[in-house]
mmCIF file of C-alpha atoms and ligand atoms in Angstrom:
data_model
loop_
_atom_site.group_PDB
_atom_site.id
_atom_site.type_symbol
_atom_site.label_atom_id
_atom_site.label_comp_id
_atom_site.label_asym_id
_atom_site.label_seq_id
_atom_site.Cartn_x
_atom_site.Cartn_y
_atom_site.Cartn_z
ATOM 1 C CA UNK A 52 118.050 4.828 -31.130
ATOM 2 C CA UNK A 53 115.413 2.511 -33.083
ATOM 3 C CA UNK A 54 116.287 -0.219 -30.530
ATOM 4 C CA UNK A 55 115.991 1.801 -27.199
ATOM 5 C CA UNK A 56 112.431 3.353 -29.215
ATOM 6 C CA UNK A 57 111.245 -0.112 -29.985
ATOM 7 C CA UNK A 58 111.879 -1.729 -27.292
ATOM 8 C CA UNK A 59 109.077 -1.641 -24.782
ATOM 9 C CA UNK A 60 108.761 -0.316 -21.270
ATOM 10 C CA UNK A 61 111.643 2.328 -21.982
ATOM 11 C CA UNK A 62 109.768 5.063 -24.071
ATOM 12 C CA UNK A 63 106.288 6.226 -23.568
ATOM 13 C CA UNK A 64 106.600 9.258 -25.838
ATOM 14 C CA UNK A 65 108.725 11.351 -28.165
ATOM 15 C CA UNK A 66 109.399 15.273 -28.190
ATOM 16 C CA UNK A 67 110.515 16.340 -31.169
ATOM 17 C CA UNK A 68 111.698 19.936 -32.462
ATOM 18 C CA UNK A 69 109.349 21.741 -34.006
ATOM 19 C CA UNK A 70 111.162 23.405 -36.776
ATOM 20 C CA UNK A 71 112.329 20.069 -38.392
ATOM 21 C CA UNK A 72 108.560 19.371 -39.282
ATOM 22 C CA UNK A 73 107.166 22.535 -40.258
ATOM 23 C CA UNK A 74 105.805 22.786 -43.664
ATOM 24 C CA UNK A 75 107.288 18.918 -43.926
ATOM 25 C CA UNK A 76 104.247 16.457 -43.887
ATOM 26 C CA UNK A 77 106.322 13.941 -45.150
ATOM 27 C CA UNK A 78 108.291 14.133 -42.180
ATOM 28 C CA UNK A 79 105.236 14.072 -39.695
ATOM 29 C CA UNK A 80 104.418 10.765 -41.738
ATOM 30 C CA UNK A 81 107.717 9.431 -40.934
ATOM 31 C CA UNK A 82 107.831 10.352 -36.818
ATOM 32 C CA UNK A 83 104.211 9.058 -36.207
ATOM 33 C CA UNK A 84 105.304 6.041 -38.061
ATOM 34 C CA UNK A 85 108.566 5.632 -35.349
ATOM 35 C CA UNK A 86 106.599 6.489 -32.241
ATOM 36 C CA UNK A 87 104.297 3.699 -33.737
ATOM 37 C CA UNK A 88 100.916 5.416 -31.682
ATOM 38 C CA UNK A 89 102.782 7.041 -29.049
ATOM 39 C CA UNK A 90 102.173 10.505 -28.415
ATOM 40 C CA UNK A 91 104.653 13.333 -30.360
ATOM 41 C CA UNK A 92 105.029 16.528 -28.494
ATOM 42 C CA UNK A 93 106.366 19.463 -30.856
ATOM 43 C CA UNK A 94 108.955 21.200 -28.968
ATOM 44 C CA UNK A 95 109.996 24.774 -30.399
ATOM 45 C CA UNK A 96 113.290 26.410 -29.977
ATOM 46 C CA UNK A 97 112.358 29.132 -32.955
ATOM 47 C CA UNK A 98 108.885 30.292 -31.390
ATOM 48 C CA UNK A 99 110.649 33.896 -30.102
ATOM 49 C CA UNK A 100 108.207 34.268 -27.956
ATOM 50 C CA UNK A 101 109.798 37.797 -26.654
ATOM 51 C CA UNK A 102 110.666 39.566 -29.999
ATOM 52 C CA UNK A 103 108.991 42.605 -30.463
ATOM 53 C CA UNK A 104 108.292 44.059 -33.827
ATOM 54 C CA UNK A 105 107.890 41.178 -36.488
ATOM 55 C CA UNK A 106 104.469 40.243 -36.057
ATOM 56 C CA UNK A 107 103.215 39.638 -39.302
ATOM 57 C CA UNK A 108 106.153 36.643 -39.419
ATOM 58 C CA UNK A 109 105.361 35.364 -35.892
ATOM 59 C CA UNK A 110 101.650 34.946 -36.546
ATOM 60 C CA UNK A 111 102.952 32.686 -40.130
ATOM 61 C CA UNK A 112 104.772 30.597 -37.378
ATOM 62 C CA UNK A 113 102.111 30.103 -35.344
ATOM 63 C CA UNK A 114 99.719 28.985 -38.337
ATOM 64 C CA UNK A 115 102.202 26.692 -39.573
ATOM 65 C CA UNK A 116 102.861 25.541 -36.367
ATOM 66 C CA UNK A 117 98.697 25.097 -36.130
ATOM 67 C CA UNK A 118 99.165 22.480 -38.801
ATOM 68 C CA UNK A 119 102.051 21.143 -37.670
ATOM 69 C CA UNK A 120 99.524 19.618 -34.255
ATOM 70 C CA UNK A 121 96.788 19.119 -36.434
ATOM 71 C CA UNK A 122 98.855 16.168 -37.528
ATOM 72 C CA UNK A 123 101.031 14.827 -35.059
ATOM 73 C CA UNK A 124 97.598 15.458 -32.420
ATOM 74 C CA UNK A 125 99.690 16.542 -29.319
ATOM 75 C CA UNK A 126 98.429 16.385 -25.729
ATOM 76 C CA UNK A 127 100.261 19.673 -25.502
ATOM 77 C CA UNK A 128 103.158 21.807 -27.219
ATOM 78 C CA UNK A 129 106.371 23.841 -25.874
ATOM 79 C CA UNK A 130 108.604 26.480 -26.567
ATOM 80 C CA UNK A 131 111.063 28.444 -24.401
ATOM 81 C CA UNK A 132 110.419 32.025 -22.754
ATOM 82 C CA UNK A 133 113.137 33.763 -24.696
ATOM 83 C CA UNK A 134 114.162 35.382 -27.955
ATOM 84 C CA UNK A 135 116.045 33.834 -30.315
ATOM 85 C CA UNK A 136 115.953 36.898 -32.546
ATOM 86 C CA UNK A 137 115.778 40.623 -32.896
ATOM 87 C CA UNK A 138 113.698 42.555 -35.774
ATOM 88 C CA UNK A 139 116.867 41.796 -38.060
ATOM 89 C CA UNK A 140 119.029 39.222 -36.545
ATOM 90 C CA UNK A 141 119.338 35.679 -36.261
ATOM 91 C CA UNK A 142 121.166 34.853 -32.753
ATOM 92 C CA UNK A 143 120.821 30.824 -33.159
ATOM 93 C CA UNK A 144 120.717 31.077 -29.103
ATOM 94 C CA UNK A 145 117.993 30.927 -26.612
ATOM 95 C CA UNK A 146 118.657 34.359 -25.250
ATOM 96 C CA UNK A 147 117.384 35.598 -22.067
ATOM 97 C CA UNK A 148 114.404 38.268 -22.000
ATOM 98 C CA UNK A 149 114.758 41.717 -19.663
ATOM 99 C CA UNK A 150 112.453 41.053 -16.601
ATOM 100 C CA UNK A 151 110.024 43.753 -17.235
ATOM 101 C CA UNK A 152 106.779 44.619 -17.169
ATOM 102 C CA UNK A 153 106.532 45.212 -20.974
ATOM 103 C CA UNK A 154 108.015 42.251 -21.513
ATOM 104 C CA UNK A 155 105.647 40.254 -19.410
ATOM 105 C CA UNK A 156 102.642 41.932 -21.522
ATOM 106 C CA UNK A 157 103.727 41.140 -24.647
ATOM 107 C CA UNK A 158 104.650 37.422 -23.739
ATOM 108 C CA UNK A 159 101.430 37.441 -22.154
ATOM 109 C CA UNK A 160 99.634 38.244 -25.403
ATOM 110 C CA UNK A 161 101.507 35.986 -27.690
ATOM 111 C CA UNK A 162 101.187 32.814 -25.453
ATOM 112 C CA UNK A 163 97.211 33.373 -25.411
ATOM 113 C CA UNK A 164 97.509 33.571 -29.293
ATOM 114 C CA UNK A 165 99.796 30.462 -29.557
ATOM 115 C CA UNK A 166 97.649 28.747 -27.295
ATOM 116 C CA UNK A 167 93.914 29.748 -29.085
ATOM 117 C CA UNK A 168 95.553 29.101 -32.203
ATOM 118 C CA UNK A 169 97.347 25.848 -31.683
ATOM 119 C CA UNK A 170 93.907 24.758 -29.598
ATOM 120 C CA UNK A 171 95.972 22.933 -27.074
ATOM 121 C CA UNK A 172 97.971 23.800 -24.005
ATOM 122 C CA UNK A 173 101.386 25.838 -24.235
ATOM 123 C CA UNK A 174 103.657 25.294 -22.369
ATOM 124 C CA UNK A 175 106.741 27.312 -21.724
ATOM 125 C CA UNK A 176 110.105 26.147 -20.246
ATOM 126 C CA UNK A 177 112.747 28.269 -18.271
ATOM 127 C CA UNK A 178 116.553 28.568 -20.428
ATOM 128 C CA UNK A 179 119.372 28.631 -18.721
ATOM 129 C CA UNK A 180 121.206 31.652 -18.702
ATOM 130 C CA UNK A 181 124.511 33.201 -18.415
ATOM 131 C CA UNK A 182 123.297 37.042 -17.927
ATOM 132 C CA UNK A 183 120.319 38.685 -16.813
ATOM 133 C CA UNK A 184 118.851 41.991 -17.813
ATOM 134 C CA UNK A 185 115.656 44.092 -16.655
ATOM 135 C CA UNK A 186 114.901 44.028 -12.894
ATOM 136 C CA UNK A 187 111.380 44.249 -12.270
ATOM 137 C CA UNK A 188 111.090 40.827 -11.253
ATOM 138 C CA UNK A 189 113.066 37.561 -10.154
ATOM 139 C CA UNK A 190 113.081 35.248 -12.423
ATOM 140 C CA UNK A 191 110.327 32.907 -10.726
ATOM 141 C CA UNK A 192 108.298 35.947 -11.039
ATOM 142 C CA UNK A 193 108.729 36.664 -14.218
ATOM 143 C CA UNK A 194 107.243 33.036 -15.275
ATOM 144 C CA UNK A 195 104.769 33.119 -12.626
ATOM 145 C CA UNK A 196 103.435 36.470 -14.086
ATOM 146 C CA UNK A 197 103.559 34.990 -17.390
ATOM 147 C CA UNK A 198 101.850 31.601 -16.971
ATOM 148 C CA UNK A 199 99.431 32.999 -14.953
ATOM 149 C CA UNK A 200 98.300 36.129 -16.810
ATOM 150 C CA UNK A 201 98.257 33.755 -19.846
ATOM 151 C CA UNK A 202 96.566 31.283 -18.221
ATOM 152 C CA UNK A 203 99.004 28.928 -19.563
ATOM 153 C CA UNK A 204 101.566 25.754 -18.638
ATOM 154 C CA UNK A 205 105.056 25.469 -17.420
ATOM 155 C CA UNK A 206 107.658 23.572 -18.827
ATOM 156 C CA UNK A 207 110.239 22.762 -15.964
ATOM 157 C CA UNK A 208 113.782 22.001 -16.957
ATOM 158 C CA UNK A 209 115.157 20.761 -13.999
ATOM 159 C CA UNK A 210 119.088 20.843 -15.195
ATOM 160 C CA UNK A 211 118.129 24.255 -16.565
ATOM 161 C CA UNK A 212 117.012 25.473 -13.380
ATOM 162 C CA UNK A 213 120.251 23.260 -11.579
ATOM 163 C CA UNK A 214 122.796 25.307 -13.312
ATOM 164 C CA UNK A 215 121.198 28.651 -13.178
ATOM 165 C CA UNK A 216 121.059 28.313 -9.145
ATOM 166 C CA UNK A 217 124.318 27.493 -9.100
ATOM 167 C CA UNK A 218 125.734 30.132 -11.946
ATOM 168 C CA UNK A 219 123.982 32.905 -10.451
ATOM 169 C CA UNK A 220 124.010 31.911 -6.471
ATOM 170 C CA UNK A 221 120.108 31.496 -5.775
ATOM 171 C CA UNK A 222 117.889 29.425 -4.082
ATOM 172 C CA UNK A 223 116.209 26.370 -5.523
ATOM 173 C CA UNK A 224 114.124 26.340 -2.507
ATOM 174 C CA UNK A 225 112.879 29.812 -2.978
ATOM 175 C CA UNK A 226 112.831 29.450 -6.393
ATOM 176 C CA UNK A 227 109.960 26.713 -6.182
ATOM 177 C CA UNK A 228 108.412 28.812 -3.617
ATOM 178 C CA UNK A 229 107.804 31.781 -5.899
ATOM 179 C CA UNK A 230 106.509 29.466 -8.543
ATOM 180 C CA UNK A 231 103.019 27.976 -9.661
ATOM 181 C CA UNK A 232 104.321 24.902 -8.894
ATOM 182 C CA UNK A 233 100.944 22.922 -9.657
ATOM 183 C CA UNK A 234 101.083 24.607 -13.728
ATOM 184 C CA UNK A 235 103.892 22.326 -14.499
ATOM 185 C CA UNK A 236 103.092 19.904 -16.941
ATOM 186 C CA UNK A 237 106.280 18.400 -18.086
ATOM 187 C CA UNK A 238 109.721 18.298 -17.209
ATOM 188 C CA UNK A 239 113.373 18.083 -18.621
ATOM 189 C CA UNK A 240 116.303 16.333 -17.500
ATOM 190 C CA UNK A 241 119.559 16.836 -19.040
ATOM 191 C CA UNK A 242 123.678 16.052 -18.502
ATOM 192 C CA UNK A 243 125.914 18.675 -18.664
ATOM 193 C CA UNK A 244 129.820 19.469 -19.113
ATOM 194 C CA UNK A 245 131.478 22.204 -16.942
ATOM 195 C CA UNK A 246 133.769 24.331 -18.320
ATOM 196 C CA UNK A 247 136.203 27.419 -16.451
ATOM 197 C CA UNK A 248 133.560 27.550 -13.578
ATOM 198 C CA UNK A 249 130.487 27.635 -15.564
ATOM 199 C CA UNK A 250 128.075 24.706 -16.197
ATOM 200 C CA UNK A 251 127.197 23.752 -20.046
ATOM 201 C CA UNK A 252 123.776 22.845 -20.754
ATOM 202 C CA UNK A 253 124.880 20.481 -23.797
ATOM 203 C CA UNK A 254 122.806 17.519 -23.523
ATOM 204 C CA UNK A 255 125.447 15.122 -23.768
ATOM 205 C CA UNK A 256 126.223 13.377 -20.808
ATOM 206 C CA UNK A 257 124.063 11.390 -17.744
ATOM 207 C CA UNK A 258 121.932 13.597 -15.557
ATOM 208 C CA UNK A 259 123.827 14.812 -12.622
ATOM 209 C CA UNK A 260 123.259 13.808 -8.891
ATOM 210 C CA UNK A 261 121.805 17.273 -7.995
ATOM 211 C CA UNK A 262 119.015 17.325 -10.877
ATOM 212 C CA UNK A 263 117.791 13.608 -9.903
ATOM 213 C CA UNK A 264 117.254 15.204 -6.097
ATOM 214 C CA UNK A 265 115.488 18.289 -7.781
ATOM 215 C CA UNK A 266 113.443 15.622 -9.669
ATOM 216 C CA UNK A 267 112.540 13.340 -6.502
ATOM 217 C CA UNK A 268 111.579 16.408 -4.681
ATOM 218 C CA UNK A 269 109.056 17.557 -7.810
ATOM 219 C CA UNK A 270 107.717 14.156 -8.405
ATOM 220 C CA UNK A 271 106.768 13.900 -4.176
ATOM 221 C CA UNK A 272 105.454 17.215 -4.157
ATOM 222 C CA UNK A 273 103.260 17.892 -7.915
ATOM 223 C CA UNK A 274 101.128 15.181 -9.363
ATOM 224 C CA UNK A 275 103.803 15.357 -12.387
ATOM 225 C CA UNK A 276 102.098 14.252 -15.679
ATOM 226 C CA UNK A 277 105.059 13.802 -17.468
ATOM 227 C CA UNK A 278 108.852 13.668 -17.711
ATOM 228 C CA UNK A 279 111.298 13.976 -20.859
ATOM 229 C CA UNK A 280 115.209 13.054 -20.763
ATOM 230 C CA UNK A 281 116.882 15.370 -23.190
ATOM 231 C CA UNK A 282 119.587 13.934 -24.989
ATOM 232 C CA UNK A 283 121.072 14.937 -28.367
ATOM 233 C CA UNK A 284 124.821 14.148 -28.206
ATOM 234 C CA UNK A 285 126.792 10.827 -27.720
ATOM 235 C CA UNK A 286 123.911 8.836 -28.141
ATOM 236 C CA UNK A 287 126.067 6.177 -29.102
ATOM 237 C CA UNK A 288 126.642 5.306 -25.285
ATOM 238 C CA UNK A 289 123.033 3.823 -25.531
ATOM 239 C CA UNK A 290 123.101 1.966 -22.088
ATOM 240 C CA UNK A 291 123.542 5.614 -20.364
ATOM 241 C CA UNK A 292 120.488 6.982 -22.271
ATOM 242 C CA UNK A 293 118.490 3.902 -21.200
ATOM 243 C CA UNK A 294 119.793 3.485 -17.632
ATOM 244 C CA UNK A 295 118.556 7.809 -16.909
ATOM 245 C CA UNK A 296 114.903 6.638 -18.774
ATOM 246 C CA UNK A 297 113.942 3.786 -16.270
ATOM 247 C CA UNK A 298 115.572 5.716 -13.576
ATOM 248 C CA UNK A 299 112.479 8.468 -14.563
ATOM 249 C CA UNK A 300 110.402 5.470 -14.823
ATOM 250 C CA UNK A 301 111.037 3.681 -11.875
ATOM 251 C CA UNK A 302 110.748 7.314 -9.966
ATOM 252 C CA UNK A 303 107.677 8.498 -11.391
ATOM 253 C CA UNK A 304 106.094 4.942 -10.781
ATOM 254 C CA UNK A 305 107.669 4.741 -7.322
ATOM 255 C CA UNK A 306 105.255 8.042 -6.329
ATOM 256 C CA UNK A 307 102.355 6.897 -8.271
ATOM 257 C CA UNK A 308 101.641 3.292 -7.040
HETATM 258 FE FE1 LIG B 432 115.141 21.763 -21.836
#
């Protein structure tokens, strides 16, 4: 991708996944040199936000991950309201959290800390899901209570959201009404594969018709600051990962001008 990076007009800023830089300064060296004075947005998928009962280890995270934007200087940071694992196991999945009022409270507590810590806005995306547990709230409830309480930032994945409407047979439209729609900061847009009925969230193809008309709806309705296309298979077919980036361009300029 050096090409598609260096050439200009195409990328305005990287994301990059947080756990490949902790603790590795040499590494931080070696993005900021890529991205060449573009911003570098550490993007978690180990934060476990929702695990309950390992917080001596989750506070090391969040000092390492502390240094981690000291360096790279972020205009914000991300992570995904889930748990990835239990007290004692490793599930190497972003697994959905029960919808509960505990839940929400402890969330609530750790995204304050993450945010105090780190000294820049959190923001926190919605998975996608193939079950859901705990029934206190919807699911644009349950982020709405935790964003809010926390008094911090959504990060909207609009293929994420895309295949959980369709998976689980809701509303988009009431989805976004439920929402703080104005606390999203940054979006994702992703391709797919579907498989026996069920949509993959593999990020390995174009984006799909239906998430570029969730996207033109977002970017007419929310001052949107920003937009990332997630893409981390058959990046080979480098004219499809640059033909979905100016499409976000031309979009997001298309609203702004
Ligand atoms: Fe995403």
């Amino acid at each position: 991708l050096d090409d598609l990076v260096a050439e200009s007009g195409v990328v305005d800023w990287i994301e990059v996944i947080t756990e490949h830089f902790l603790g590795r300064p040499a590494e931080m060296d070696r993005i900021l040199r890529l991205a060449a004075g573009r911003p570098v947005v550490p993007h978690g998928i180990e934060m476990s936000i929702g695990t309950f009962g390992n917080d001596a280890e989750w506070h090391e995270y969040i000092e390492q991950l502390a240094v981690l934007a000291d360096r790279l200087d972020p205009p914000w940071f991300s992570d995904h309201l889930c748990f990835t694992r239990s007290e004692s196991t490793e599930l190497a999945a972003l697994a959905p959290l029960p919808r509960t009022k505990e839940v929400v409270e402890h969330v609530v507590r750790r995204a304050r800390r993450a945010q105090s810590e780190v000294g820049r806005p959190f923001l926190l995306e919605n998975i996608a899901y193939h079950f859901a547990w705990g029934d206190d709230f919807g699911e644009a409830e349950f982020l709405k209570r935790v964003v809010e309480s926390a008094d911090c930032y959504i990060l909207m994945d609009l293929t994420n959201l895309a295949q959980n409407a369709e998976n689980h047979a809701f509303s988009v439209d009431e989805y976004f009404a439920g929402l703080p729609v104005d606390r999203i900061v940054q979006v994702h847009l992703a391709g797919g594969v579907e498989g026996g009925g069920v949509w993959y969230d593999t990020h390995s193809e174009r984006v799909p018709a239906p998430v570029w008309e969730l996207f033109d709806w977002l970017v007419s309705t929310i001052d949107l600051p920003a937009a990332m296309l997630e893409r981390d298979m058959n990046l080979h077919r480098t004219a499809e990962v640059r033909d979905d980036l100016l499409r976000i361009r031309t979009m997001m300029d298309a609203v702004r001008s």
